[in-house]
Amino acid sequence: MDIKGHIIGCFDSFKYREIHHIRNKKEPVYYIIRRKSPWAGFFSNYFYVLSHLSYANKKGWISVVDMQNYPTLYTEDSELFGTKNGWEYYFKQPGDISVEQALKSGNYVLSRNEYLGEEGVPVYTINQGHITSDMVKYLYPLQQKYIPVNEAIMTEVNMQFEALIGREKCVGIHIRGTDMKVAQNEHTLPPGVARSQKALEEILELEKNIKIFLCCDEAEIVNNFRDKYGDRVVFLPAYRSIGNTMQGIHMQSSKRPNHKYL
């Protein structure tokens, strides 16, 4: 085999094909969503799962997300919250059934390993980083029905919101640094500090005492905003990159407990 054929063969073996283990079509069929791409980012995984949920929904199958046998960057090495399935750290299973139960049923389909842009699942081109209205119209109902956030996380979020913001007026800003300081393949370039602060200044002209909630992945960005806007800047004590690195925090290692989950 020549080198081109060898490379194509490697890619073919890397991609899972859809495998059917259906013994009785009259019984519920479970669709096990799996991904062999452990280095993908959180929302890459999220939209990947959404595409497969849409596909399974059209087929009349019950979806089950497997990030236990097919771990991601966020799957811990040992059990967490009573599960080894990284998806279940954050979300409930779409069909309220575990991977083990789906496999034990003997009536399941293993997903292929690719974002589904066929079989009636729309493919969207994000417009300069903005989610389009068509995406919202199609994906929001799926998200609401099949990807509810775990109650424990929602409780924590509400407590943090009350502690940081409460009933005060607040503007939220998300600034992605590290690996997103330059344009990436299939990613638009985020606005960065200067453009974000320019937009913020226009808001502050109208709301001089408004709080600023800052979400970012670099400690220097926090320091920059605190120096410029003082104590009105609030943020969570999250893990942040130190130094001018191009490595995303999801690819960085840390000795803190449950680093992958957090």
PDB file of C-alpha atoms in Angstrom:
ATOM      1  CA  MET A   1       0.000   0.000   0.000  1.00  0.00           C
ATOM      2  CA  ASP A   2       1.362   3.462  -0.884  1.00  0.00           C
ATOM      3  CA  ILE A   3       1.551   6.219   1.747  1.00  0.00           C
ATOM      4  CA  LYS A   4      -1.677   7.863   0.535  1.00  0.00           C
ATOM      5  CA  GLY A   5      -3.569   4.585   0.821  1.00  0.00           C
ATOM      6  CA  HIS A   6      -2.050   3.972   4.241  1.00  0.00           C
ATOM      7  CA  ILE A   7      -3.203   7.393   5.499  1.00  0.00           C
ATOM      8  CA  ILE A   8      -6.723   6.888   4.151  1.00  0.00           C
ATOM      9  CA  GLY A   9      -6.793   3.450   5.782  1.00  0.00           C
ATOM     10  CA  CYS A  10      -5.807   4.986   9.136  1.00  0.00           C
ATOM     11  CA  PHE A  11      -8.583   7.553   8.911  1.00  0.00           C
ATOM     12  CA  ASP A  12     -11.098   4.879   7.986  1.00  0.00           C
ATOM     13  CA  SER A  13     -10.170   2.810  11.027  1.00  0.00           C
ATOM     14  CA  PHE A  14     -10.207   5.917  13.217  1.00  0.00           C
ATOM     15  CA  LYS A  15     -13.841   6.647  12.368  1.00  0.00           C
ATOM     16  CA  TYR A  16     -16.430   4.457  14.015  1.00  0.00           C
ATOM     17  CA  ARG A  17     -19.179   3.224  11.770  1.00  0.00           C
ATOM     18  CA  GLU A  18     -22.764   2.932  12.929  1.00  0.00           C
ATOM     19  CA  ILE A  19     -23.246  -0.575  14.347  1.00  0.00           C
ATOM     20  CA  HIS A  20     -26.672  -2.114  14.911  1.00  0.00           C
ATOM     21  CA  HIS A  21     -27.423  -4.618  17.676  1.00  0.00           C
ATOM     22  CA  ILE A  22     -31.210  -4.665  17.311  1.00  0.00           C
ATOM     23  CA  ARG A  23     -32.822  -7.954  18.263  1.00  0.00           C
ATOM     24  CA  ASN A  24     -36.424  -6.714  18.382  1.00  0.00           C
ATOM     25  CA  LYS A  25     -37.629  -3.614  16.547  1.00  0.00           C
ATOM     26  CA  LYS A  26     -40.860  -3.651  18.551  1.00  0.00           C
ATOM     27  CA  GLU A  27     -38.926  -2.961  21.768  1.00  0.00           C
ATOM     28  CA  PRO A  28     -37.207   0.353  22.593  1.00  0.00           C
ATOM     29  CA  VAL A  29     -33.989   0.853  20.622  1.00  0.00           C
ATOM     30  CA  TYR A  30     -31.215   2.692  22.444  1.00  0.00           C
ATOM     31  CA  TYR A  31     -28.847   4.908  20.494  1.00  0.00           C
ATOM     32  CA  ILE A  32     -25.447   5.111  22.193  1.00  0.00           C
ATOM     33  CA  ILE A  33     -23.691   8.362  21.276  1.00  0.00           C
ATOM     34  CA  ARG A  34     -19.901   7.961  21.281  1.00  0.00           C
ATOM     35  CA  ARG A  35     -17.021  10.091  20.065  1.00  0.00           C
ATOM     36  CA  LYS A  36     -13.422   9.090  19.461  1.00  0.00           C
ATOM     37  CA  SER A  37     -11.988  12.573  19.774  1.00  0.00           C
ATOM     38  CA  PRO A  38     -10.817  12.994  23.371  1.00  0.00           C
ATOM     39  CA  TRP A  39      -9.102  16.334  22.688  1.00  0.00           C
ATOM     40  CA  ALA A  40     -12.256  18.134  21.486  1.00  0.00           C
ATOM     41  CA  GLY A  41     -13.479  21.115  23.508  1.00  0.00           C
ATOM     42  CA  PHE A  42     -16.540  21.080  25.745  1.00  0.00           C
ATOM     43  CA  PHE A  43     -18.964  22.788  23.380  1.00  0.00           C
ATOM     44  CA  SER A  44     -17.603  20.885  20.418  1.00  0.00           C
ATOM     45  CA  ASN A  45     -18.749  17.781  22.292  1.00  0.00           C
ATOM     46  CA  TYR A  46     -22.008  19.509  23.211  1.00  0.00           C
ATOM     47  CA  PHE A  47     -22.987  20.342  19.623  1.00  0.00           C
ATOM     48  CA  TYR A  48     -21.779  16.923  18.491  1.00  0.00           C
ATOM     49  CA  VAL A  49     -24.185  15.303  20.951  1.00  0.00           C
ATOM     50  CA  LEU A  50     -26.983  17.636  19.813  1.00  0.00           C
ATOM     51  CA  SER A  51     -26.532  16.522  16.205  1.00  0.00           C
ATOM     52  CA  HIS A  52     -26.790  12.861  17.225  1.00  0.00           C
ATOM     53  CA  LEU A  53     -29.795  13.572  19.446  1.00  0.00           C
ATOM     54  CA  SER A  54     -31.538  15.078  16.440  1.00  0.00           C
ATOM     55  CA  TYR A  55     -30.703  12.030  14.331  1.00  0.00           C
ATOM     56  CA  ALA A  56     -31.880   9.549  16.986  1.00  0.00           C
ATOM     57  CA  ASN A  57     -35.055  11.559  17.532  1.00  0.00           C
ATOM     58  CA  LYS A  58     -35.910  11.273  13.844  1.00  0.00           C
ATOM     59  CA  LYS A  59     -35.287   7.513  14.007  1.00  0.00           C
ATOM     60  CA  GLY A  60     -37.449   7.070  17.094  1.00  0.00           C
ATOM     61  CA  TRP A  61     -34.501   5.776  19.131  1.00  0.00           C
ATOM     62  CA  ILE A  62     -33.729   6.621  22.777  1.00  0.00           C
ATOM     63  CA  SER A  63     -30.398   8.412  23.118  1.00  0.00           C
ATOM     64  CA  VAL A  64     -27.712   7.532  25.659  1.00  0.00           C
ATOM     65  CA  VAL A  65     -24.449   9.520  25.817  1.00  0.00           C
ATOM     66  CA  ASP A  66     -21.364   7.381  26.518  1.00  0.00           C
ATOM     67  CA  MET A  67     -18.377   9.367  27.809  1.00  0.00           C
ATOM     68  CA  GLN A  68     -17.343   6.467  30.018  1.00  0.00           C
ATOM     69  CA  ASN A  69     -16.182   3.895  27.486  1.00  0.00           C
ATOM     70  CA  TYR A  70     -15.306   6.780  25.132  1.00  0.00           C
ATOM     71  CA  PRO A  71     -13.802   9.367  27.515  1.00  0.00           C
ATOM     72  CA  THR A  72     -13.192  13.036  26.743  1.00  0.00           C
ATOM     73  CA  LEU A  73     -10.834  15.680  28.116  1.00  0.00           C
ATOM     74  CA  TYR A  74     -13.343  16.179  30.927  1.00  0.00           C
ATOM     75  CA  THR A  75     -13.723  12.553  32.041  1.00  0.00           C
ATOM     76  CA  GLU A  76     -11.955  11.908  35.347  1.00  0.00           C
ATOM     77  CA  ASP A  77      -9.846   8.775  35.820  1.00  0.00           C
ATOM     78  CA  SER A  78     -11.915   7.611  38.782  1.00  0.00           C
ATOM     79  CA  GLU A  79     -15.606   7.712  39.639  1.00  0.00           C
ATOM     80  CA  LEU A  80     -17.125  11.129  40.362  1.00  0.00           C
ATOM     81  CA  PHE A  81     -20.624  11.829  41.704  1.00  0.00           C
ATOM     82  CA  GLY A  82     -21.323   8.114  41.572  1.00  0.00           C
ATOM     83  CA  THR A  83     -20.552   7.778  37.857  1.00  0.00           C
ATOM     84  CA  LYS A  84     -17.655   7.157  35.485  1.00  0.00           C
ATOM     85  CA  ASN A  85     -19.560   8.772  32.611  1.00  0.00           C
ATOM     86  CA  GLY A  86     -18.224  12.290  32.025  1.00  0.00           C
ATOM     87  CA  TRP A  87     -21.490  13.448  30.419  1.00  0.00           C
ATOM     88  CA  GLU A  88     -23.388  12.723  33.634  1.00  0.00           C
ATOM     89  CA  TYR A  89     -21.202  15.109  35.670  1.00  0.00           C
ATOM     90  CA  TYR A  90     -23.094  17.974  34.051  1.00  0.00           C
ATOM     91  CA  PHE A  91     -26.261  16.690  32.402  1.00  0.00           C
ATOM     92  CA  LYS A  92     -28.965  14.097  32.810  1.00  0.00           C
ATOM     93  CA  GLN A  93     -29.102  11.294  30.271  1.00  0.00           C
ATOM     94  CA  PRO A  94     -31.529  12.233  27.436  1.00  0.00           C
ATOM     95  CA  GLY A  95     -33.537   9.026  27.831  1.00  0.00           C
ATOM     96  CA  ASP A  96     -33.101   8.746  31.605  1.00  0.00           C
ATOM     97  CA  ILE A  97     -31.258   5.440  31.190  1.00  0.00           C
ATOM     98  CA  SER A  98     -27.620   4.505  31.813  1.00  0.00           C
ATOM     99  CA  VAL A  99     -25.151   3.168  29.265  1.00  0.00           C
ATOM    100  CA  GLU A 100     -25.030  -0.112  31.188  1.00  0.00           C
ATOM    101  CA  GLN A 101     -28.811  -0.518  30.960  1.00  0.00           C
ATOM    102  CA  ALA A 102     -28.799   0.262  27.242  1.00  0.00           C
ATOM    103  CA  LEU A 103     -26.083  -2.311  26.534  1.00  0.00           C
ATOM    104  CA  LYS A 104     -27.725  -4.907  28.758  1.00  0.00           C
ATOM    105  CA  SER A 105     -30.964  -4.547  26.789  1.00  0.00           C
ATOM    106  CA  GLY A 106     -29.264  -6.042  23.745  1.00  0.00           C
ATOM    107  CA  ASN A 107     -31.351  -3.656  21.634  1.00  0.00           C
ATOM    108  CA  TYR A 108     -29.067  -0.778  20.758  1.00  0.00           C
ATOM    109  CA  VAL A 109     -27.226   1.101  18.023  1.00  0.00           C
ATOM    110  CA  LEU A 110     -23.662   2.389  18.394  1.00  0.00           C
ATOM    111  CA  SER A 111     -23.268   5.793  16.733  1.00  0.00           C
ATOM    112  CA  ARG A 112     -20.773   6.591  14.047  1.00  0.00           C
ATOM    113  CA  ASN A 113     -17.894   8.907  14.974  1.00  0.00           C
ATOM    114  CA  GLU A 114     -18.661  12.141  13.160  1.00  0.00           C
ATOM    115  CA  TYR A 115     -20.818  15.231  13.389  1.00  0.00           C
ATOM    116  CA  LEU A 116     -24.036  14.302  11.637  1.00  0.00           C
ATOM    117  CA  GLY A 117     -24.725  16.717   8.835  1.00  0.00           C
ATOM    118  CA  GLU A 118     -27.019  14.384   6.944  1.00  0.00           C
ATOM    119  CA  GLU A 119     -30.061  12.239   7.652  1.00  0.00           C
ATOM    120  CA  GLY A 120     -32.115  15.428   8.046  1.00  0.00           C
ATOM    121  CA  VAL A 121     -29.757  17.025  10.590  1.00  0.00           C
ATOM    122  CA  PRO A 122     -28.941  20.602   9.509  1.00  0.00           C
ATOM    123  CA  VAL A 123     -25.342  21.755   9.165  1.00  0.00           C
ATOM    124  CA  TYR A 124     -24.809  25.339  10.262  1.00  0.00           C
ATOM    125  CA  THR A 125     -22.049  27.769   9.422  1.00  0.00           C
ATOM    126  CA  ILE A 126     -21.553  30.058  12.406  1.00  0.00           C
ATOM    127  CA  ASN A 127     -21.629  33.681  11.269  1.00  0.00           C
ATOM    128  CA  GLN A 128     -18.462  35.293  12.633  1.00  0.00           C
ATOM    129  CA  GLY A 129     -18.868  33.673  16.024  1.00  0.00           C
ATOM    130  CA  HIS A 130     -22.582  34.389  16.323  1.00  0.00           C
ATOM    131  CA  ILE A 131     -25.142  31.603  16.587  1.00  0.00           C
ATOM    132  CA  THR A 132     -27.747  32.235  13.907  1.00  0.00           C
ATOM    133  CA  SER A 133     -31.486  32.458  14.482  1.00  0.00           C
ATOM    134  CA  ASP A 134     -31.984  29.278  12.425  1.00  0.00           C
ATOM    135  CA  MET A 135     -29.668  27.395  14.793  1.00  0.00           C
ATOM    136  CA  VAL A 136     -31.565  28.643  17.810  1.00  0.00           C
ATOM    137  CA  LYS A 137     -34.942  27.789  16.284  1.00  0.00           C
ATOM    138  CA  TYR A 138     -33.907  24.205  15.538  1.00  0.00           C
ATOM    139  CA  LEU A 139     -31.522  23.343  18.394  1.00  0.00           C
ATOM    140  CA  TYR A 140     -33.106  25.117  21.377  1.00  0.00           C
ATOM    141  CA  PRO A 141     -36.116  22.752  21.674  1.00  0.00           C
ATOM    142  CA  LEU A 142     -33.754  19.749  21.474  1.00  0.00           C
ATOM    143  CA  GLN A 143     -31.526  21.246  24.145  1.00  0.00           C
ATOM    144  CA  GLN A 144     -34.438  21.973  26.456  1.00  0.00           C
ATOM    145  CA  LYS A 145     -35.959  18.527  26.038  1.00  0.00           C
ATOM    146  CA  TYR A 146     -32.889  16.303  26.035  1.00  0.00           C
ATOM    147  CA  ILE A 147     -30.018  18.119  27.807  1.00  0.00           C
ATOM    148  CA  PRO A 148     -31.217  19.341  31.207  1.00  0.00           C
ATOM    149  CA  VAL A 149     -28.403  20.537  33.466  1.00  0.00           C
ATOM    150  CA  ASN A 150     -27.997  18.595  36.712  1.00  0.00           C
ATOM    151  CA  GLU A 151     -29.797  20.133  39.692  1.00  0.00           C
ATOM    152  CA  ALA A 152     -26.607  20.297  41.786  1.00  0.00           C
ATOM    153  CA  ILE A 153     -24.927  22.509  39.188  1.00  0.00           C
ATOM    154  CA  MET A 154     -27.964  24.772  38.869  1.00  0.00           C
ATOM    155  CA  THR A 155     -28.090  25.158  42.652  1.00  0.00           C
ATOM    156  CA  GLU A 156     -24.402  26.109  42.694  1.00  0.00           C
ATOM    157  CA  VAL A 157     -24.853  28.576  39.815  1.00  0.00           C
ATOM    158  CA  ASN A 158     -27.787  30.282  41.551  1.00  0.00           C
ATOM    159  CA  MET A 159     -25.796  30.591  44.780  1.00  0.00           C
ATOM    160  CA  GLN A 160     -22.828  32.084  42.932  1.00  0.00           C
ATOM    161  CA  PHE A 161     -25.077  34.496  41.065  1.00  0.00           C
ATOM    162  CA  GLU A 162     -26.664  35.690  44.288  1.00  0.00           C
ATOM    163  CA  ALA A 163     -23.274  36.143  45.967  1.00  0.00           C
ATOM    164  CA  LEU A 164     -21.612  38.000  43.071  1.00  0.00           C
ATOM    165  CA  ILE A 165     -24.465  39.963  41.524  1.00  0.00           C
ATOM    166  CA  GLY A 166     -27.699  39.650  43.465  1.00  0.00           C
ATOM    167  CA  ARG A 167     -30.200  42.275  42.281  1.00  0.00           C
ATOM    168  CA  GLU A 168     -27.636  44.733  40.936  1.00  0.00           C
ATOM    169  CA  LYS A 169     -27.442  45.591  37.275  1.00  0.00           C
ATOM    170  CA  CYS A 170     -24.641  43.685  35.606  1.00  0.00           C
ATOM    171  CA  VAL A 171     -23.115  43.272  32.157  1.00  0.00           C
ATOM    172  CA  GLY A 172     -21.441  39.961  31.297  1.00  0.00           C
ATOM    173  CA  ILE A 173     -18.318  39.718  29.181  1.00  0.00           C
ATOM    174  CA  HIS A 174     -16.655  36.534  27.944  1.00  0.00           C
ATOM    175  CA  ILE A 175     -13.084  36.881  26.700  1.00  0.00           C
ATOM    176  CA  ARG A 176     -11.292  33.822  25.333  1.00  0.00           C
ATOM    177  CA  GLY A 177      -7.529  34.045  25.420  1.00  0.00           C
ATOM    178  CA  THR A 178      -4.901  31.252  25.286  1.00  0.00           C
ATOM    179  CA  ASP A 179      -5.414  29.232  22.094  1.00  0.00           C
ATOM    180  CA  MET A 180      -8.026  31.662  20.738  1.00  0.00           C
ATOM    181  CA  LYS A 181      -5.829  34.753  20.522  1.00  0.00           C
ATOM    182  CA  VAL A 182      -5.236  33.924  16.865  1.00  0.00           C
ATOM    183  CA  ALA A 183      -7.607  32.533  14.242  1.00  0.00           C
ATOM    184  CA  GLN A 184      -8.031  28.766  14.411  1.00  0.00           C
ATOM    185  CA  ASN A 185      -9.242  26.282  11.833  1.00  0.00           C
ATOM    186  CA  GLU A 186     -13.070  26.143  11.873  1.00  0.00           C
ATOM    187  CA  HIS A 187     -13.179  28.810  14.616  1.00  0.00           C
ATOM    188  CA  THR A 188     -13.766  32.525  14.223  1.00  0.00           C
ATOM    189  CA  LEU A 189     -11.462  34.903  16.076  1.00  0.00           C
ATOM    190  CA  PRO A 190     -13.002  36.135  19.369  1.00  0.00           C
ATOM    191  CA  PRO A 191     -13.097  39.922  19.914  1.00  0.00           C
ATOM    192  CA  GLY A 192     -10.329  40.013  22.552  1.00  0.00           C
ATOM    193  CA  VAL A 193      -9.675  42.593  25.263  1.00  0.00           C
ATOM    194  CA  ALA A 194      -9.484  45.835  23.261  1.00  0.00           C
ATOM    195  CA  ARG A 195     -12.685  45.316  21.263  1.00  0.00           C
ATOM    196  CA  SER A 196     -14.566  44.043  24.307  1.00  0.00           C
ATOM    197  CA  GLN A 197     -13.549  47.053  26.371  1.00  0.00           C
ATOM    198  CA  LYS A 198     -14.547  49.411  23.571  1.00  0.00           C
ATOM    199  CA  ALA A 199     -18.052  47.886  23.564  1.00  0.00           C
ATOM    200  CA  LEU A 200     -18.107  47.981  27.368  1.00  0.00           C
ATOM    201  CA  GLU A 201     -17.266  51.701  27.425  1.00  0.00           C
ATOM    202  CA  GLU A 202     -20.404  52.419  25.396  1.00  0.00           C
ATOM    203  CA  ILE A 203     -22.489  50.584  28.018  1.00  0.00           C
ATOM    204  CA  LEU A 204     -20.754  52.379  30.902  1.00  0.00           C
ATOM    205  CA  GLU A 205     -21.641  55.729  29.341  1.00  0.00           C
ATOM    206  CA  LEU A 206     -25.287  54.823  29.917  1.00  0.00           C
ATOM    207  CA  GLU A 207     -24.903  52.750  33.108  1.00  0.00           C
ATOM    208  CA  LYS A 208     -22.033  54.252  35.096  1.00  0.00           C
ATOM    209  CA  ASN A 209     -22.475  52.057  38.203  1.00  0.00           C
ATOM    210  CA  ILE A 210     -23.204  48.755  36.507  1.00  0.00           C
ATOM    211  CA  LYS A 211     -21.277  45.686  37.644  1.00  0.00           C
ATOM    212  CA  ILE A 212     -19.085  43.775  35.200  1.00  0.00           C
ATOM    213  CA  PHE A 213     -19.099  39.985  35.325  1.00  0.00           C
ATOM    214  CA  LEU A 214     -15.955  38.749  33.608  1.00  0.00           C
ATOM    215  CA  CYS A 215     -15.603  35.216  32.267  1.00  0.00           C
ATOM    216  CA  CYS A 216     -12.147  34.460  30.906  1.00  0.00           C
ATOM    217  CA  ASP A 217      -9.362  31.888  30.869  1.00  0.00           C
ATOM    218  CA  GLU A 218      -6.307  34.100  31.541  1.00  0.00           C
ATOM    219  CA  ALA A 219      -5.247  35.645  34.859  1.00  0.00           C
ATOM    220  CA  GLU A 220      -3.711  38.637  33.047  1.00  0.00           C
ATOM    221  CA  ILE A 221      -7.072  39.532  31.560  1.00  0.00           C
ATOM    222  CA  VAL A 222      -8.634  39.618  35.030  1.00  0.00           C
ATOM    223  CA  ASN A 223      -5.813  41.874  36.252  1.00  0.00           C
ATOM    224  CA  ASN A 224      -6.260  44.145  33.240  1.00  0.00           C
ATOM    225  CA  PHE A 225      -9.991  44.589  33.927  1.00  0.00           C
ATOM    226  CA  ARG A 226      -9.470  45.071  37.680  1.00  0.00           C
ATOM    227  CA  ASP A 227      -6.833  47.755  37.025  1.00  0.00           C
ATOM    228  CA  LYS A 228      -9.134  49.555  34.598  1.00  0.00           C
ATOM    229  CA  TYR A 229     -12.550  49.161  36.245  1.00  0.00           C
ATOM    230  CA  GLY A 230     -11.786  48.386  39.888  1.00  0.00           C
ATOM    231  CA  ASP A 231     -14.020  46.496  42.272  1.00  0.00           C
ATOM    232  CA  ARG A 232     -17.051  46.656  39.983  1.00  0.00           C
ATOM    233  CA  VAL A 233     -15.438  43.707  38.142  1.00  0.00           C
ATOM    234  CA  VAL A 234     -16.617  40.377  39.583  1.00  0.00           C
ATOM    235  CA  PHE A 235     -15.566  36.881  38.546  1.00  0.00           C
ATOM    236  CA  LEU A 236     -15.436  33.295  39.742  1.00  0.00           C
ATOM    237  CA  PRO A 237     -12.312  31.749  41.316  1.00  0.00           C
ATOM    238  CA  ALA A 238     -11.806  29.558  38.253  1.00  0.00           C
ATOM    239  CA  TYR A 239      -8.645  27.900  36.939  1.00  0.00           C
ATOM    240  CA  ARG A 240      -6.897  30.400  34.663  1.00  0.00           C
ATOM    241  CA  SER A 241      -3.768  30.330  32.561  1.00  0.00           C
ATOM    242  CA  ILE A 242      -0.748  32.302  33.758  1.00  0.00           C
ATOM    243  CA  GLY A 243       1.724  33.649  31.222  1.00  0.00           C
ATOM    244  CA  ASN A 244       1.430  34.208  27.502  1.00  0.00           C
ATOM    245  CA  THR A 245       0.541  30.675  26.458  1.00  0.00           C
ATOM    246  CA  MET A 246      -1.244  29.471  23.359  1.00  0.00           C
ATOM    247  CA  GLN A 247      -2.423  26.280  25.052  1.00  0.00           C
ATOM    248  CA  GLY A 248      -6.103  26.193  25.970  1.00  0.00           C
ATOM    249  CA  ILE A 249      -6.849  25.532  29.631  1.00  0.00           C
ATOM    250  CA  HIS A 250      -8.812  22.431  28.638  1.00  0.00           C
ATOM    251  CA  MET A 251      -5.483  20.981  27.414  1.00  0.00           C
ATOM    252  CA  GLN A 252      -3.497  21.985  30.499  1.00  0.00           C
ATOM    253  CA  SER A 253      -2.774  19.691  33.423  1.00  0.00           C
ATOM    254  CA  SER A 254      -3.147  20.589  37.093  1.00  0.00           C
ATOM    255  CA  LYS A 255      -2.740  18.909  40.476  1.00  0.00           C
ATOM    256  CA  ARG A 256      -6.043  20.310  41.773  1.00  0.00           C
ATOM    257  CA  PRO A 257      -8.647  17.643  42.566  1.00  0.00           C
ATOM    258  CA  ASN A 258     -11.179  16.968  39.768  1.00  0.00           C
ATOM    259  CA  HIS A 259      -9.323  19.266  37.388  1.00  0.00           C
ATOM    260  CA  LYS A 260     -10.839  17.681  34.265  1.00  0.00           C
ATOM    261  CA  TYR A 261     -14.395  18.041  35.569  1.00  0.00           C
ATOM    262  CA  LEU A 262     -13.885  21.594  36.789  1.00  0.00           C
TER     263      LEU A 262
END
